[in-house]
Amino acid sequence: MAEKSFKYVILGGGVAAGYAAREFAKQGVQSGELAIISKEGVAPYERPALSKGYLFPEGTARLPGFHVCVGSGGERLLPEWYSDKGISLFLSTEIVKADLTSKTLTSAAGQTFKYQTLIIATGSTVIKLTDFGVEGAEAKNIFYLREIDDADKLVEAIKAKKNGKAVIVGGGYIGLELSAALKINNIDVSMVYPEPWCMPRLFTAGIAAFYEGYYANKGINIIKGTVAVGFGTNANGEVTDVKLKDGRVLEADIVVVGVGGRPLTALFKGQVVEEKGGIKTDAFFKTSIPGVYAVGDVATFPLKLYNDIRRVEHVDHARKSAEQAVKAIFASEKGTSIDEYDYLPYFYSRAFDLSWQFYGDNVGDTVLFGDNNPTSPTHKFGTYWIKDGKVVGVFLESGTPEENNAIAKLARVQPAVSSLDELGKEGLAFASKF
Ligand code: FDA
Ligand code: NAD
């Protein structure tokens, strides 16, 4: 196979790759200069749709409906957009070797790609129960969700196991979004997770109490404080039940596992400096190797606002880091400079008729405001995080666009507060002042 050579190569074809491609076009990339290499068989799309609209029985989202950059209200980049711009998309192409010294990538099929500038945008992969040797974890109908092929397999199983039973392992993002999606499909759902409440990496006990109550009212059976230790199977090798550490056994036609992700950095081990599990970058997403950038889930970058370095596994940062890296590449070619990345963390989720947003940092004391009773008619409640006398993070369920803008601004401004009691009483009105 003839070697292919490009001025710029993006390795990975997910969210960051798509937003980087749009920025390359804005910056005037020439036809033939840029290639995107992706293991997936489709052009970059908005990954969050896979755990939401893609699984809905009605109003189902399908490609090309959610190619990037629709998730942030931008123009949809259809496959033709890339060919019109002279951007090469190598799909269903997995890179199995990366040599940063000779600037060469090699695919599973033996194709080699040379680059002058590389953007690593390989994202994350799922942690599997087989990684811990859980008995029976290889059974059919045990699913993970990362890529569109995974979602297609799950959709097939939902159709095949109509009105069946599902066990969702994990109480994080995937656990909460997938439990809702399966329930909407009329599947009987149980959720199992080891912690005392769901989504402990962000939620306080007060926030979690609302979601757990709401899910229970929807008929979802929540089992906390234990883990899945084994799976039973039938003669076809299909899962039939989930064995829990506390001795209980749950019947299951479908199991969905969401026990966390792992950034895909293995190709670069020993070649580039890593930190906090990701590839270390500066405020322009440059790695320790000249001409090599890392963006999205794989990047460990300086979070200026908190004078810290962090890795963020959320879509807003994937989009913004990609744009920052491409702007930096063009600026350095022109001998100009751009501002450092100054990111305000932003996470969100949607399930059933609920929708929350979080901005800032979840450290320090917390103050719950509003009504977190799961049967309340408005569902409007939230939490402030206060550190060193300043509000540093805000969570809000069921906010209007104006309210969500207000909490974003608050998390950026970090106003001082003198009394946590007063803050609790003022509630959302406090955010609206900024
Ligand atoms: P991303 O995973 O998008 O893309 C990586 C790409 O690289 C993939 O196409 C992969 O195939 C490819 N690749 C990897 N290794 C390769 C190799 N060796 N060769 C070739 N290609 C390779 N966030 C949020 O803020 N709100 C939300 O609602 C959601 N919802 C959500 C749902 C689901 C199901 C998932 C899995 C994740 C989310 N997220 C989210 C997280 C968000 O989607 C995630 O942070 C971004 O997709 C990260 O973008 P990246 O481009 O870094 O990786
Ligand atoms: P997560 O880190 O959010 O949650 C993992 C959860 O797994 C933990 O909270 C814990 O409850 C559970 N867990 C850990 N070990 C377990 C075990 N042995 N048995 C049972 N439960 C166990 O990870 P995730 O939900 O798998 O999400 C994967 C990735 O996708 C993350 O990067 C996440 O940010 C991303 N994602 C984000 C969104 C969003 O932002 N709305 C939505 C979906 C996925």
Tab-separated table of C-alpha atoms and ligand atoms in Angstrom, residues 51-52 146 169-175 177 192-195 200-201 227-228 258-261 313-314 348-349, ligand 2:
chain	number	residue	atom	x	y	z
A	51	SER	CA	-27.279	7.533	25.185
A	52	LYS	CA	-30.317	9.733	24.557
A	146	ARG	CA	-19.099	4.189	23.529
A	169	VAL	CA	-24.441	-1.866	36.256
A	170	GLY	CA	-23.019	1.491	37.347
A	171	GLY	CA	-24.533	4.643	38.821
A	172	GLY	CA	-22.663	7.275	36.811
A	173	TYR	CA	-23.581	9.061	33.588
A	174	ILE	CA	-24.168	5.916	31.540
A	175	GLY	CA	-26.072	4.264	34.391
A	177	GLU	CA	-29.013	7.946	31.129
A	192	VAL	CA	-26.876	-1.550	40.689
A	193	TYR	CA	-23.976	0.494	42.016
A	194	PRO	CA	-21.535	0.269	44.902
A	195	GLU	CA	-21.760	3.811	46.283
A	200	PRO	CA	-20.928	10.530	43.538
A	201	ARG	CA	-18.203	12.167	41.470
A	227	VAL	CA	-21.667	-4.858	42.826
A	228	ALA	CA	-22.215	-7.479	40.150
A	258	GLY	CA	-21.254	1.789	32.644
A	259	VAL	CA	-18.415	1.529	35.141
A	260	GLY	CA	-16.239	4.301	33.754
A	261	GLY	CA	-13.976	5.202	30.880
A	313	GLU	CA	-14.323	13.766	29.840
A	314	HIS	CA	-17.163	15.934	28.558
A	348	TYR	CA	-24.819	18.398	31.588
A	349	SER	CA	-27.156	15.472	31.303
B	2	NAD	P1	-18.727	7.299	35.342
B	2	NAD	O1	-17.337	7.493	35.814
B	2	NAD	O2	-19.625	8.466	35.213
B	2	NAD	O3	-19.466	6.304	36.319
B	2	NAD	C1	-18.907	5.091	36.700
B	2	NAD	C2	-19.762	4.508	37.793
B	2	NAD	O4	-19.492	3.127	37.802
B	2	NAD	C3	-19.483	4.929	39.220
B	2	NAD	O5	-20.212	6.010	39.630
B	2	NAD	C4	-19.921	3.703	39.990
B	2	NAD	O6	-21.270	3.853	40.368
B	2	NAD	C5	-19.880	2.619	39.032
B	2	NAD	N1	-19.025	1.461	39.316
B	2	NAD	C6	-17.687	1.418	39.364
B	2	NAD	N2	-17.297	0.144	39.531
B	2	NAD	C7	-18.415	-0.609	39.580
B	2	NAD	C8	-18.675	-1.986	39.710
B	2	NAD	N3	-17.673	-2.877	39.824
B	2	NAD	N4	-19.956	-2.399	39.691
B	2	NAD	C9	-20.968	-1.520	39.566
B	2	NAD	N5	-20.761	-0.211	39.426
B	2	NAD	C10	-19.509	0.229	39.433
B	2	NAD	O7	-18.580	6.506	33.965
B	2	NAD	P2	-19.690	6.048	32.889
B	2	NAD	O8	-21.048	6.375	33.365
B	2	NAD	O9	-19.358	4.637	32.537
B	2	NAD	O10	-19.357	6.980	31.654
B	2	NAD	C11	-18.279	6.668	30.767
B	2	NAD	C12	-17.760	7.921	30.097
B	2	NAD	O11	-18.766	8.503	29.295
B	2	NAD	C13	-17.295	8.994	31.049
B	2	NAD	O12	-16.187	9.623	30.463
B	2	NAD	C14	-18.453	9.969	31.071
B	2	NAD	O13	-18.028	11.286	31.351
B	2	NAD	C15	-18.972	9.848	29.663
B	2	NAD	N6	-20.418	10.154	29.602
B	2	NAD	C16	-20.806	11.412	29.913
B	2	NAD	C17	-22.143	11.731	29.861
B	2	NAD	C18	-22.549	13.138	30.215
B	2	NAD	O14	-21.686	13.982	30.402
B	2	NAD	N7	-23.852	13.425	30.271
B	2	NAD	C19	-23.083	10.788	29.489
B	2	NAD	C20	-22.650	9.498	29.201
B	2	NAD	C21	-21.304	9.184	29.249
